[in-house]
mmCIF file of C-alpha atoms and ligand atoms in Angstrom:
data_model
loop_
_atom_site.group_PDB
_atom_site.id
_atom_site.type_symbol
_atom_site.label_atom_id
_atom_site.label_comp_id
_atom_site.label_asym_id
_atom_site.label_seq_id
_atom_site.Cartn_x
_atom_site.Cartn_y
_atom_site.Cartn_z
ATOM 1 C CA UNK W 714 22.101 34.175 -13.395
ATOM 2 C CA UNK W 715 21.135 30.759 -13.913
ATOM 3 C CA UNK W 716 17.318 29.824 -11.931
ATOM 4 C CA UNK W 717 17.635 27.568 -9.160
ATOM 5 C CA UNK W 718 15.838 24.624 -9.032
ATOM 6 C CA UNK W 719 12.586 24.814 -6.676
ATOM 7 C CA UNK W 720 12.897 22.053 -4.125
ATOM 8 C CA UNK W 721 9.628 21.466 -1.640
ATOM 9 C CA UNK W 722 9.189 18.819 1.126
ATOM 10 C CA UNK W 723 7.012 18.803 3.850
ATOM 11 C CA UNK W 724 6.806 16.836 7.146
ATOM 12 C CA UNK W 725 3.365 16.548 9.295
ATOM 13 C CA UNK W 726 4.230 18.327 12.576
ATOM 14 C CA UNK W 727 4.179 15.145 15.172
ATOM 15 C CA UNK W 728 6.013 16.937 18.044
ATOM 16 C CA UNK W 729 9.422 16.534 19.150
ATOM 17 C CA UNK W 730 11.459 15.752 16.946
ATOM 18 C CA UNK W 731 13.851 13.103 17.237
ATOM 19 C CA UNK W 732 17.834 12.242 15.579
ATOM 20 C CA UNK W 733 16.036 9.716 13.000
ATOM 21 C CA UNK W 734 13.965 13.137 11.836
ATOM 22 C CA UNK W 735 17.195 14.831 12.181
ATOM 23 C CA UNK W 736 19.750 12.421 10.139
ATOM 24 C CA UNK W 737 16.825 11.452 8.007
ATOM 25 C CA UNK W 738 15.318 14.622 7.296
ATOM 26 C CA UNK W 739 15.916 17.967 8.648
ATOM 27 C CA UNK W 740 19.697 17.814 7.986
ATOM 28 C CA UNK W 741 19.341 17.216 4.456
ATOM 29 C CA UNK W 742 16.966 20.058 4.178
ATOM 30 C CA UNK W 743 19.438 22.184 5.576
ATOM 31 C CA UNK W 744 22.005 21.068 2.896
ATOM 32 C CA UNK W 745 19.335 21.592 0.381
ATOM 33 C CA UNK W 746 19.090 25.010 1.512
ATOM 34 C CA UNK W 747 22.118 26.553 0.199
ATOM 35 C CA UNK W 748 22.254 24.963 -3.315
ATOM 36 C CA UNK W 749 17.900 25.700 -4.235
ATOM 37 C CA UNK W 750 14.938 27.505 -3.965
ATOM 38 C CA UNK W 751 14.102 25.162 -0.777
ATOM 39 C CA UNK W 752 10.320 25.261 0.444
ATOM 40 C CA UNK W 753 9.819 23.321 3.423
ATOM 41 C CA UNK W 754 5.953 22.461 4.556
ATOM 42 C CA UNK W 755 4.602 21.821 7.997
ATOM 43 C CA UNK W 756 1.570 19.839 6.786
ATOM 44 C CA UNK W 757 -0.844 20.508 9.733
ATOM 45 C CA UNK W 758 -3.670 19.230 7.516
ATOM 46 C CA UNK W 759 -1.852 15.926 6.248
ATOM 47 C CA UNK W 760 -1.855 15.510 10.489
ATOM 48 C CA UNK W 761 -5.873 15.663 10.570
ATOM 49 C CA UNK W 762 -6.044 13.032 7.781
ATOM 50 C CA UNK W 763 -5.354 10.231 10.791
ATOM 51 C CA UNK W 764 -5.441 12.179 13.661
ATOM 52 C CA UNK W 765 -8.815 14.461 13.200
ATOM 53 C CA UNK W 766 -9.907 13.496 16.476
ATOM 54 C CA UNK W 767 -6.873 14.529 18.667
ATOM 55 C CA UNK W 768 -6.673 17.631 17.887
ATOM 56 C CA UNK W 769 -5.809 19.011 21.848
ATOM 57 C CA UNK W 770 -2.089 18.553 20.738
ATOM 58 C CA UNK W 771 -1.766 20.318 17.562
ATOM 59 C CA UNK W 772 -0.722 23.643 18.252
ATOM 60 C CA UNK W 773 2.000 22.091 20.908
ATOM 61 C CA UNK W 774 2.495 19.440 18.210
ATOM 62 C CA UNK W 775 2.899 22.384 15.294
ATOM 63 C CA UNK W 776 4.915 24.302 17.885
ATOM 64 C CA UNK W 777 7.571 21.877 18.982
ATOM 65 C CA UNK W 778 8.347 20.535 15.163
ATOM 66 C CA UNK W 779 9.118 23.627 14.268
ATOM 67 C CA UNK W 780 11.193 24.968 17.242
ATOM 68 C CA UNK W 781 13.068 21.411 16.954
ATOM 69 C CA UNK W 782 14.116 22.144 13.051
ATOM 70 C CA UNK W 783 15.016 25.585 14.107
ATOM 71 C CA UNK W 784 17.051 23.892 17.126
ATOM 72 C CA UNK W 785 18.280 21.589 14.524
ATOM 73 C CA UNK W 786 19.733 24.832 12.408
ATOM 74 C CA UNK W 787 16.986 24.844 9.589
ATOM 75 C CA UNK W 788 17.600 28.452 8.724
ATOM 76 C CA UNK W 789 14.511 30.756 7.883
ATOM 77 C CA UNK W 790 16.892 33.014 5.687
ATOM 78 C CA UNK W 791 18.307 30.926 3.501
ATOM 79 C CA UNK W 792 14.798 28.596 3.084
ATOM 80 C CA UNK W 793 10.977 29.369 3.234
ATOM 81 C CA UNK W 794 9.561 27.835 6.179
ATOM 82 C CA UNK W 795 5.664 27.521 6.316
ATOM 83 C CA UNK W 796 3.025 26.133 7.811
ATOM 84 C CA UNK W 797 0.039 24.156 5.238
ATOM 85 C CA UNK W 798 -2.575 25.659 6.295
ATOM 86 C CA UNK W 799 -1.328 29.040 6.230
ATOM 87 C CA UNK W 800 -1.479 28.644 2.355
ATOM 88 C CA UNK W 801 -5.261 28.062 1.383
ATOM 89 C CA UNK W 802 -4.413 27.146 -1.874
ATOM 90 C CA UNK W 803 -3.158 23.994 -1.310
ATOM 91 C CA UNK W 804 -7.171 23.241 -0.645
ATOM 92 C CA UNK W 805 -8.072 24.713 -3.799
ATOM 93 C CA UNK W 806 -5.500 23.051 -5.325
ATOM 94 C CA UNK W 807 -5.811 19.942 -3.684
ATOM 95 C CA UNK W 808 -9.233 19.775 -4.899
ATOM 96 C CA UNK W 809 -8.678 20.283 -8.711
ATOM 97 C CA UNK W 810 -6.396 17.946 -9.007
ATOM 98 C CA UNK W 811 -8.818 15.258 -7.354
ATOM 99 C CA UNK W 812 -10.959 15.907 -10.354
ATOM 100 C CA UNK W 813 -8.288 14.266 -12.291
ATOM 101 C CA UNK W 814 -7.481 11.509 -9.712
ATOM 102 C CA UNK W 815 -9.147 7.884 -10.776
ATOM 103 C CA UNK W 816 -9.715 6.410 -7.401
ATOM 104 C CA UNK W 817 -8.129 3.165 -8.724
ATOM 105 C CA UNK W 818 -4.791 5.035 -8.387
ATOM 106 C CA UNK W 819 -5.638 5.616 -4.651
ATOM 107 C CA UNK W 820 -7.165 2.554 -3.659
ATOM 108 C CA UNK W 821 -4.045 0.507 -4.393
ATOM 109 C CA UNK W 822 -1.353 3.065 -2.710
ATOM 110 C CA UNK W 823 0.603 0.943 -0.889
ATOM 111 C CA UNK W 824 0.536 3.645 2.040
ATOM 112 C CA UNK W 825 -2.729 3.834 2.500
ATOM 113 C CA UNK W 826 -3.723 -0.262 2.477
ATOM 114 C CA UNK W 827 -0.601 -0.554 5.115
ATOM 115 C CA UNK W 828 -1.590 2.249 7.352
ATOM 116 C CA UNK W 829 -5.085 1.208 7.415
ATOM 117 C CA UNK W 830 -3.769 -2.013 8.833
ATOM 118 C CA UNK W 831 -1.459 -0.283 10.999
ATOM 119 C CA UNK W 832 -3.965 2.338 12.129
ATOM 120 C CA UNK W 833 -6.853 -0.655 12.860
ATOM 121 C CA UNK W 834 -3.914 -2.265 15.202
ATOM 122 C CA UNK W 835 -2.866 0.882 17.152
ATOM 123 C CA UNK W 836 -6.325 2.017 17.432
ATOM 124 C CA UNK W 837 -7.332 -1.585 18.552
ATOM 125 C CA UNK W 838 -4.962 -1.729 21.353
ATOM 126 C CA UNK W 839 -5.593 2.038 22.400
ATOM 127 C CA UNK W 840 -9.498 0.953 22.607
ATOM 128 C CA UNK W 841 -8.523 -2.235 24.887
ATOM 129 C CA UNK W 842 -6.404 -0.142 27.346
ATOM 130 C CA UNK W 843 -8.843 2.293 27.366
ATOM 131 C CA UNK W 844 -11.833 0.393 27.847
ATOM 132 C CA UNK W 845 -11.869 -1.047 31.169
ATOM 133 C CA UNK W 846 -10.658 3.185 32.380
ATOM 134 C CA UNK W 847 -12.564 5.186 30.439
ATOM 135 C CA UNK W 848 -15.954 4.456 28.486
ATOM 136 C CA UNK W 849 -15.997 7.378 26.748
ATOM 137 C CA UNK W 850 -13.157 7.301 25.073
ATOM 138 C CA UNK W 851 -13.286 3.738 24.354
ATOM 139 C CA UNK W 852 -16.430 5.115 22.508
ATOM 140 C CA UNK W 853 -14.766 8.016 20.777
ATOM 141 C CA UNK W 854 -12.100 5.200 19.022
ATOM 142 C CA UNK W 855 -14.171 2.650 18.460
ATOM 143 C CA UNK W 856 -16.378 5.124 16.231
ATOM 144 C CA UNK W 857 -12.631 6.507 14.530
ATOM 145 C CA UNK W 858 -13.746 6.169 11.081
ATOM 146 C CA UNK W 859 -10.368 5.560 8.882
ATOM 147 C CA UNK W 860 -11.681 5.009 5.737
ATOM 148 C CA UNK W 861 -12.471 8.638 4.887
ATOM 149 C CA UNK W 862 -12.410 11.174 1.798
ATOM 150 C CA UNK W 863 -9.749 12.812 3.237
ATOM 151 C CA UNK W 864 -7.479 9.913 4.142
ATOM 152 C CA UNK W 865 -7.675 8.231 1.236
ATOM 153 C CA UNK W 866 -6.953 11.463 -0.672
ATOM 154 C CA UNK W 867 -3.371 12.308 1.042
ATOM 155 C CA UNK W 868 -1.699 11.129 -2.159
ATOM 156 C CA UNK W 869 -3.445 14.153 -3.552
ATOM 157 C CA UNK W 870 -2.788 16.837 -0.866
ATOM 158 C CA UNK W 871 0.540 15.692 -1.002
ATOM 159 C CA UNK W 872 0.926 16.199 -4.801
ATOM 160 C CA UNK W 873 -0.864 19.692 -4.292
ATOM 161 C CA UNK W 874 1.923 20.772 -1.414
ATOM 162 C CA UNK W 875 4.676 20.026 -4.656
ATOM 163 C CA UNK W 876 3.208 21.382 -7.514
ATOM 164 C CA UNK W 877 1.650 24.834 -6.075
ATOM 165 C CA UNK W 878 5.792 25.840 -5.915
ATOM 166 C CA UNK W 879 6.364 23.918 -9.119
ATOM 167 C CA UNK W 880 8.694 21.818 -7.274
ATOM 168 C CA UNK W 881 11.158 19.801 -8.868
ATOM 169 C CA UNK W 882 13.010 17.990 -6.484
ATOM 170 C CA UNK W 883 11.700 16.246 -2.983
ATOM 171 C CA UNK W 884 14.040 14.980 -0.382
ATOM 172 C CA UNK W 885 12.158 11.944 0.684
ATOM 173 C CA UNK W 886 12.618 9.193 2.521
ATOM 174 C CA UNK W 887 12.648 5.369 0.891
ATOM 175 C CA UNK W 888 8.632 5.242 2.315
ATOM 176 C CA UNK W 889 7.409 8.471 0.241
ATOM 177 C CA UNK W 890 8.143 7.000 -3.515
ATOM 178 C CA UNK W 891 5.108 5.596 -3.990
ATOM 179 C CA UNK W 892 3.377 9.066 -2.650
ATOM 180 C CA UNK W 893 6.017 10.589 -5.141
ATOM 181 C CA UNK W 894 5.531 8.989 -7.911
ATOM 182 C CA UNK W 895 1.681 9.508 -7.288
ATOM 183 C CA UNK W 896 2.016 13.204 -7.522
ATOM 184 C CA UNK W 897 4.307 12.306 -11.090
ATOM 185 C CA UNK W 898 1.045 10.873 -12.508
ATOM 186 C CA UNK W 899 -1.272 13.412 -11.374
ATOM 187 C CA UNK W 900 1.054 16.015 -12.972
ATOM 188 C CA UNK W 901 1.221 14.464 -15.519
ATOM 189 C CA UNK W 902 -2.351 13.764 -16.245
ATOM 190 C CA UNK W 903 -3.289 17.135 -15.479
ATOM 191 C CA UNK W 904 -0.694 18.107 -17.998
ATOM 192 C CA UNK W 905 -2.217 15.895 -20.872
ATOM 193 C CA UNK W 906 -5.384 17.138 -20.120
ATOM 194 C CA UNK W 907 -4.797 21.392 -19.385
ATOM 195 C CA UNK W 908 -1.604 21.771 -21.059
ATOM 196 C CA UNK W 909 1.879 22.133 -19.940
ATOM 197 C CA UNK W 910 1.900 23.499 -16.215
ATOM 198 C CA UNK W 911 3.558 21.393 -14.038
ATOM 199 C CA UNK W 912 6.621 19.625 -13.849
ATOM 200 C CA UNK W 913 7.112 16.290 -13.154
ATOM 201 C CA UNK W 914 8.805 16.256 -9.617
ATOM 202 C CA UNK W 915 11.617 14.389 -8.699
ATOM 203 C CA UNK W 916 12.911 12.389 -5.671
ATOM 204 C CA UNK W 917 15.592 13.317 -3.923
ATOM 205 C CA UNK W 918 16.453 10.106 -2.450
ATOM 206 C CA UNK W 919 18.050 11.075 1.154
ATOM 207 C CA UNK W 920 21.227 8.885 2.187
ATOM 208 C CA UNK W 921 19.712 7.948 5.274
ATOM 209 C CA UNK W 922 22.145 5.556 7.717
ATOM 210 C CA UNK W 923 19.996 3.249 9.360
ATOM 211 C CA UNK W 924 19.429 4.916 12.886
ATOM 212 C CA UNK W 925 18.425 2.301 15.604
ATOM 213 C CA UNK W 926 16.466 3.558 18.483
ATOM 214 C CA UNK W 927 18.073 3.282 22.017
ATOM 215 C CA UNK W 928 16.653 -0.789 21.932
ATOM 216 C CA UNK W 929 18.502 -1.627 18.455
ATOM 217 C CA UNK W 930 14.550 -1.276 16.731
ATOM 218 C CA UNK W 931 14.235 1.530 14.425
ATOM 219 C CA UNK W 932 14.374 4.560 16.442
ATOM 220 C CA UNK W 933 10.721 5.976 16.335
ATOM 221 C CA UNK W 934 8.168 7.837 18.596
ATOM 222 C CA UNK W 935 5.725 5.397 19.313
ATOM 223 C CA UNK W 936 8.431 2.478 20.080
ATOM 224 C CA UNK W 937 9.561 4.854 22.721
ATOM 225 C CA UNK W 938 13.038 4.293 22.274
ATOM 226 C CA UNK W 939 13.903 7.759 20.756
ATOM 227 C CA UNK W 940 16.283 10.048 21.225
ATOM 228 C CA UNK W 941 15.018 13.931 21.195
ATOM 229 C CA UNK W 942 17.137 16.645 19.557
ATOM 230 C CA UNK W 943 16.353 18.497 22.687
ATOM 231 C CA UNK W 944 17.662 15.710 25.484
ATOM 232 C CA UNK W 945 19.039 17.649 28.488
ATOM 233 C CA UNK W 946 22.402 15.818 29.302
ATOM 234 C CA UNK W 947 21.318 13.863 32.530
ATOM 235 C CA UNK W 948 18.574 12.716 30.077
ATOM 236 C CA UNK W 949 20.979 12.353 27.389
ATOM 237 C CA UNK W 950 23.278 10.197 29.678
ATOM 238 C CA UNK W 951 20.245 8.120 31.170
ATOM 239 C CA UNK W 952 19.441 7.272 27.246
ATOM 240 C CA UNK W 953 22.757 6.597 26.086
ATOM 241 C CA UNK W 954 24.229 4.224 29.103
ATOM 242 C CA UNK W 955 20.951 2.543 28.924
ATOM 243 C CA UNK W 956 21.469 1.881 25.030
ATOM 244 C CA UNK W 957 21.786 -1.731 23.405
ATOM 245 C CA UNK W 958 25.040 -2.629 22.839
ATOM 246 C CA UNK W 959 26.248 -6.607 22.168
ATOM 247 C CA UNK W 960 24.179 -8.572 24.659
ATOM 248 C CA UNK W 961 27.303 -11.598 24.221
ATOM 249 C CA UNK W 962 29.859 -9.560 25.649
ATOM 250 C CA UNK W 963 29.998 -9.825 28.849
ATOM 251 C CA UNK W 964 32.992 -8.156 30.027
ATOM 252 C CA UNK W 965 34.877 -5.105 28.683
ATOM 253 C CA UNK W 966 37.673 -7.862 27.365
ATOM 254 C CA UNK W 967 34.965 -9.863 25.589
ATOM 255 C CA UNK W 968 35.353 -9.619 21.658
ATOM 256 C CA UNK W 969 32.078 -7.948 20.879
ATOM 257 C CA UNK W 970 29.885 -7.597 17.776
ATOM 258 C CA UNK W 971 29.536 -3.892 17.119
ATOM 259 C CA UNK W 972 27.941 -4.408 13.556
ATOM 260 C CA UNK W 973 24.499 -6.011 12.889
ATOM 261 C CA UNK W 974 24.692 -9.576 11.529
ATOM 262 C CA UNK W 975 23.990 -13.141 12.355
ATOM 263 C CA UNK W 976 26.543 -12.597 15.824
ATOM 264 C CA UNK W 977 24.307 -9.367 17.086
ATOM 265 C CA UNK W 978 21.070 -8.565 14.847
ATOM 266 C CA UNK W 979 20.649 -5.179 15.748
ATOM 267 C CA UNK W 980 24.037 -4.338 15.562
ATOM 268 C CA UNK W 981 25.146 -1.644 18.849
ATOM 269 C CA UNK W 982 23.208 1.580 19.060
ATOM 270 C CA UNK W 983 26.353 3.012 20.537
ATOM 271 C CA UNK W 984 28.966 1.556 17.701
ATOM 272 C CA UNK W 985 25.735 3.365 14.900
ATOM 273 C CA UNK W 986 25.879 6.465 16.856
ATOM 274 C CA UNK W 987 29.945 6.522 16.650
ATOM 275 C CA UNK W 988 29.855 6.112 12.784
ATOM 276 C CA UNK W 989 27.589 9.272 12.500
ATOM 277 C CA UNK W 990 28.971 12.064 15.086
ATOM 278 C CA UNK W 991 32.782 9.973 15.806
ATOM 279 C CA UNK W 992 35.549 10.103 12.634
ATOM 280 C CA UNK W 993 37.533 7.926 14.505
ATOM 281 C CA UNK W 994 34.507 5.459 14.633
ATOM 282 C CA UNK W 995 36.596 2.736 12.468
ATOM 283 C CA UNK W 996 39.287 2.558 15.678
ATOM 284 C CA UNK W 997 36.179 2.154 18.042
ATOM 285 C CA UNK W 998 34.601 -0.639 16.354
ATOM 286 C CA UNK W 999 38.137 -2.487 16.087
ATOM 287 C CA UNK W 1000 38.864 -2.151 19.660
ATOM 288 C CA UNK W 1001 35.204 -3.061 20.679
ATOM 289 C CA UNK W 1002 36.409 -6.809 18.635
ATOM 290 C CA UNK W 1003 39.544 -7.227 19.751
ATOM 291 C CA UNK W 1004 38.206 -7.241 23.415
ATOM 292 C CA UNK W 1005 39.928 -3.550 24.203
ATOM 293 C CA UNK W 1006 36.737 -1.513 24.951
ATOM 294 C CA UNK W 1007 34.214 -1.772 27.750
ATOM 295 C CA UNK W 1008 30.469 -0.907 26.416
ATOM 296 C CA UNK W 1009 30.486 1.257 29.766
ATOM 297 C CA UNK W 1010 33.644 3.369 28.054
ATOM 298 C CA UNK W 1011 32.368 2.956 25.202
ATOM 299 C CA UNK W 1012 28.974 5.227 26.436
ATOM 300 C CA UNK W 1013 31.120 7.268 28.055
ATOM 301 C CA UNK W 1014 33.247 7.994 24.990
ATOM 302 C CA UNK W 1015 30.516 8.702 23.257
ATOM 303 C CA UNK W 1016 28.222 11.096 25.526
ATOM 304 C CA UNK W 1017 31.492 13.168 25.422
ATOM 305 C CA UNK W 1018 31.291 13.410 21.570
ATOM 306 C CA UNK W 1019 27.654 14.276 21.714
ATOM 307 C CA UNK W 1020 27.765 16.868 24.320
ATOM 308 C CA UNK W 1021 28.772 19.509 21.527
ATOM 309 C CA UNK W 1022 26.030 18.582 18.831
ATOM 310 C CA UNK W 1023 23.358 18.325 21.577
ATOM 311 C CA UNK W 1024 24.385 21.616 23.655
ATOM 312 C CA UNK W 1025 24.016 24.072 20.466
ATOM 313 C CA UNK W 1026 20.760 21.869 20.158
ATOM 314 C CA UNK W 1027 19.741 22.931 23.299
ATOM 315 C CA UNK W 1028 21.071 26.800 23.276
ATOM 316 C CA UNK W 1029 19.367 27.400 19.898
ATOM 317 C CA UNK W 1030 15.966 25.473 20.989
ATOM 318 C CA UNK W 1031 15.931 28.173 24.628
ATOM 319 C CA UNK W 1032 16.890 30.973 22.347
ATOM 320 C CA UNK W 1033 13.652 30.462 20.137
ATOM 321 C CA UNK W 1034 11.380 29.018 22.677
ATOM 322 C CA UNK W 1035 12.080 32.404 24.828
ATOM 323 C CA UNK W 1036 11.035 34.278 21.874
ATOM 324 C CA UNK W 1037 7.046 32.916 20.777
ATOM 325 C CA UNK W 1038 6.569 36.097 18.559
ATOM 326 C CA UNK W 1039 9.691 35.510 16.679
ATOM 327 C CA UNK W 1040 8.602 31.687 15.829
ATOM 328 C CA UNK W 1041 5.225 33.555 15.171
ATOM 329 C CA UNK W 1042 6.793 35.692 12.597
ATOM 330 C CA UNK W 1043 8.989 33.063 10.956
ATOM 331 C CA UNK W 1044 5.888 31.554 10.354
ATOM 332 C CA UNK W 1045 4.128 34.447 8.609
ATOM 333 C CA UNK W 1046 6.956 35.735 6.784
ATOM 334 C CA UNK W 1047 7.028 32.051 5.774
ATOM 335 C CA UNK W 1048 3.501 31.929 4.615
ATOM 336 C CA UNK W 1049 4.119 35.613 2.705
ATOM 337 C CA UNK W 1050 6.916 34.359 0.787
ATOM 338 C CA UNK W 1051 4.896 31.009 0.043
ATOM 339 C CA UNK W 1052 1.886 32.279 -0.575
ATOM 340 C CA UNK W 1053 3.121 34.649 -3.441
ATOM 341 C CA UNK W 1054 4.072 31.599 -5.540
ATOM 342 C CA UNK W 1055 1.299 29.761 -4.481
ATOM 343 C CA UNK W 1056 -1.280 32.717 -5.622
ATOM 344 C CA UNK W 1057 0.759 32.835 -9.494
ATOM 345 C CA UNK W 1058 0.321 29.018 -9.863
ATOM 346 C CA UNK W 1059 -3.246 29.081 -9.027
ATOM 347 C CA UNK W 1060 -4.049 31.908 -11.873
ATOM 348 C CA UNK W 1061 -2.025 30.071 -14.285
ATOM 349 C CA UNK W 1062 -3.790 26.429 -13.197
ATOM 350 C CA UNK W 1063 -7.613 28.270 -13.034
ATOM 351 C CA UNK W 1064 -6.553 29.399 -16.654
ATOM 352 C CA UNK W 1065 -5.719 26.065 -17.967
ATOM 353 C CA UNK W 1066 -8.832 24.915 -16.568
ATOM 354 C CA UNK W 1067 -10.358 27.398 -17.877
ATOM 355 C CA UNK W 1068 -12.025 28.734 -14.641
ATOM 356 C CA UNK W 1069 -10.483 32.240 -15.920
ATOM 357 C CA UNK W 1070 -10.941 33.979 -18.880
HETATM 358 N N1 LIG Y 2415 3.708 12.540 3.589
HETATM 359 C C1 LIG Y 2415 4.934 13.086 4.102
HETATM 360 C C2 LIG Y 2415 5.387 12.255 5.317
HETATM 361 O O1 LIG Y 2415 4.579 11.674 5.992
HETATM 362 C C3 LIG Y 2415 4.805 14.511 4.521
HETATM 363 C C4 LIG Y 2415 4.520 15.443 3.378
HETATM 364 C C5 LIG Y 2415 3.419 16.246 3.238
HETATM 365 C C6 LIG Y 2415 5.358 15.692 2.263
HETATM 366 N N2 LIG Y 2415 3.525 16.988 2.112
HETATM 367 C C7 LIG Y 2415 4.685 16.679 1.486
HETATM 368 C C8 LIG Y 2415 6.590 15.203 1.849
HETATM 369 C C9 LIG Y 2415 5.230 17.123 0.284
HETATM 370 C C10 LIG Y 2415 7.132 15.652 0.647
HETATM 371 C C11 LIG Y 2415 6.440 16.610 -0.123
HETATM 372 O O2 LIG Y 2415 6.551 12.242 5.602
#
């Protein structure tokens, strides 16, 4: 029998998860798992690289990602499911590989200059609306130190998570190349130097449809216009009859703009959500120009195409969350079947290195 190529990916464990993680992400892992050897990472650590000092959530953080991909039909038999810091060898890993690692390299990932931007903003405005309530943590921010060791080292983590399973491919998202193709050239440095050990990983470049947010902005936690996998349907209904639609049509006989251009920008949430979950989507957006389909129908339509999807959401989410020990032991058996692999790389990487006889 032919091997199977080793696919790993990895996701940092920010909560609920939402349908961009699930049509961006978690589906495609799923898909993954029945044609490789999938290995999918909960990267607690990756979390504390921003977040070290809001740490209260984690566990519930940890807990809900994972009971959301479970929800979502990852399957823990057909794919190892783990959490990062189960697996102390991506440390030890992690830290070889930095030996190799000009800083040069990590200074000008595009990731990190843009999230230190991005971080400075967020943690600007969280300091100003905390201030005048609460001195302390006004205090606590304002001393958030982002330009650490361990931030500034992700790229590295990262490219330990992928080669401790010798991984090959990576279902990533357009924003993780450059993280990607950092791990390629600390492979392959580490290879010039040690010898032949790892291979060069490749992306797997998900087809991700653009997924607009309930306001037409990309759909995304901190916009709060996201849609959970684990909506109950009056909060399901509240989100979707509240969703942007063509702010020009005014009546249900108004020709409307369903797709995003110069007419409507955004383009409808409702007409984006057809084309994913509705195969008869082409007939709604024709009707919705032609000036034959109310956006209150419209909703309505589509909540009644969603309530299937988002029920067996639901049913499997109870079915774990009513069982901690057996998310416990998903977990473990997880870490078991990760850990193995992990502990064979490591001998064969100390070796090269010559750490080992
Ligand atoms: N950096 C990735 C993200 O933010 C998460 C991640 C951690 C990852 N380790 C990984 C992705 C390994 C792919 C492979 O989405």
């Amino acid at each position: 029998m032919s091997r199977r190529a080793v696919v790993l990916s990895g996701s940092r464990p920010t909560g609920r998860q939402h349908l961009g993680n699930y049509w961006g992400v978690v589906r495609n892992w799923i898909g993954l798992s029945e044609q490789y050897d999938c290995y999918y990472c909960l990267a607690d650590w990756h979390m504390l690289t921003t977040g070290y000092e809001e740490v209260s959530a984690l566990q519930r953080n940890i807990l809900d990602t994972i009971l959301d991909w479970l929800a979502a039909g990852l399957d823990p038999e057909k794919c190892v499911i783990f959490k990062q810091s189960d697996v102390p060898e991506h440390a030890e890993l992690a830290l070889l590989l930095g030996m190799v690692t000009p800083l040069s390299w990590l200074e000008n990932n595009p990731t990190w200059k843009e999230q230190l931007q991005e971080l400075a903003k967020t943690k600007l405005s969280k300091l100003q609306e905390q201030g005048a309530r609460e001195e302390r943590t006004a205090t606590a921010a304002q001393q958030h130190e982002l330009r650490t060791f361990g931030f500034l080292g992700y790229p590295v983590l990262q490219a330990a998570d992928i080669l401790l399973y010798r991984g090959e491919k990576v279902p990533v998202g357009q924003d993780q190349l450059p993280h990607l193709e950092l791990s390629r050239e600390i492979a392959r440095k580490f290879n010039s130097i040690f010898g032949q050990v790892f291979p060069e990983p490749l992306p797997i470049l998900s087809e991700t449809p653009r997924l607009p947010g309930t306001d037409g902005r990309k759909m995304s936690k901190s916009y709060g216009n996201a849609v959970d996998i684990d909506e109950t349907s009056e909060s399901l209904q509240a989100k979707v009859m509240s969703m942007y639609t063509d702010p020009k049509k005014i009546k249900a006989t108004t020709p409307g703009h369903p797709d995003p251009g110069p007419e409507n920008p955004p383009g409808c949430v409702v007409y984006a959500l057809h084309k994913l979950y509705n195969p008869q989507w082409a007939e709604v957006g024709a009707k919705c120009r032609a000036g034959e389909l109310g956006c209150v129908q419209d909703k309505k339509d589509l909540l009644g195409i969603l309530d299937k999807p988002f029920s067996e959401f639901r049913q499997r989410r109870q079915t774990y969350a009513s069982d901690p020990r057996r998310v416990e032991k998903i977990l473990e058996d997880g870490a078991k079947k990760a850990r193995a692999v992990a502990v064979e790389t490591m001998k064969e990487v100390r070796r090269a290195m010559r750490l080992k006889a």
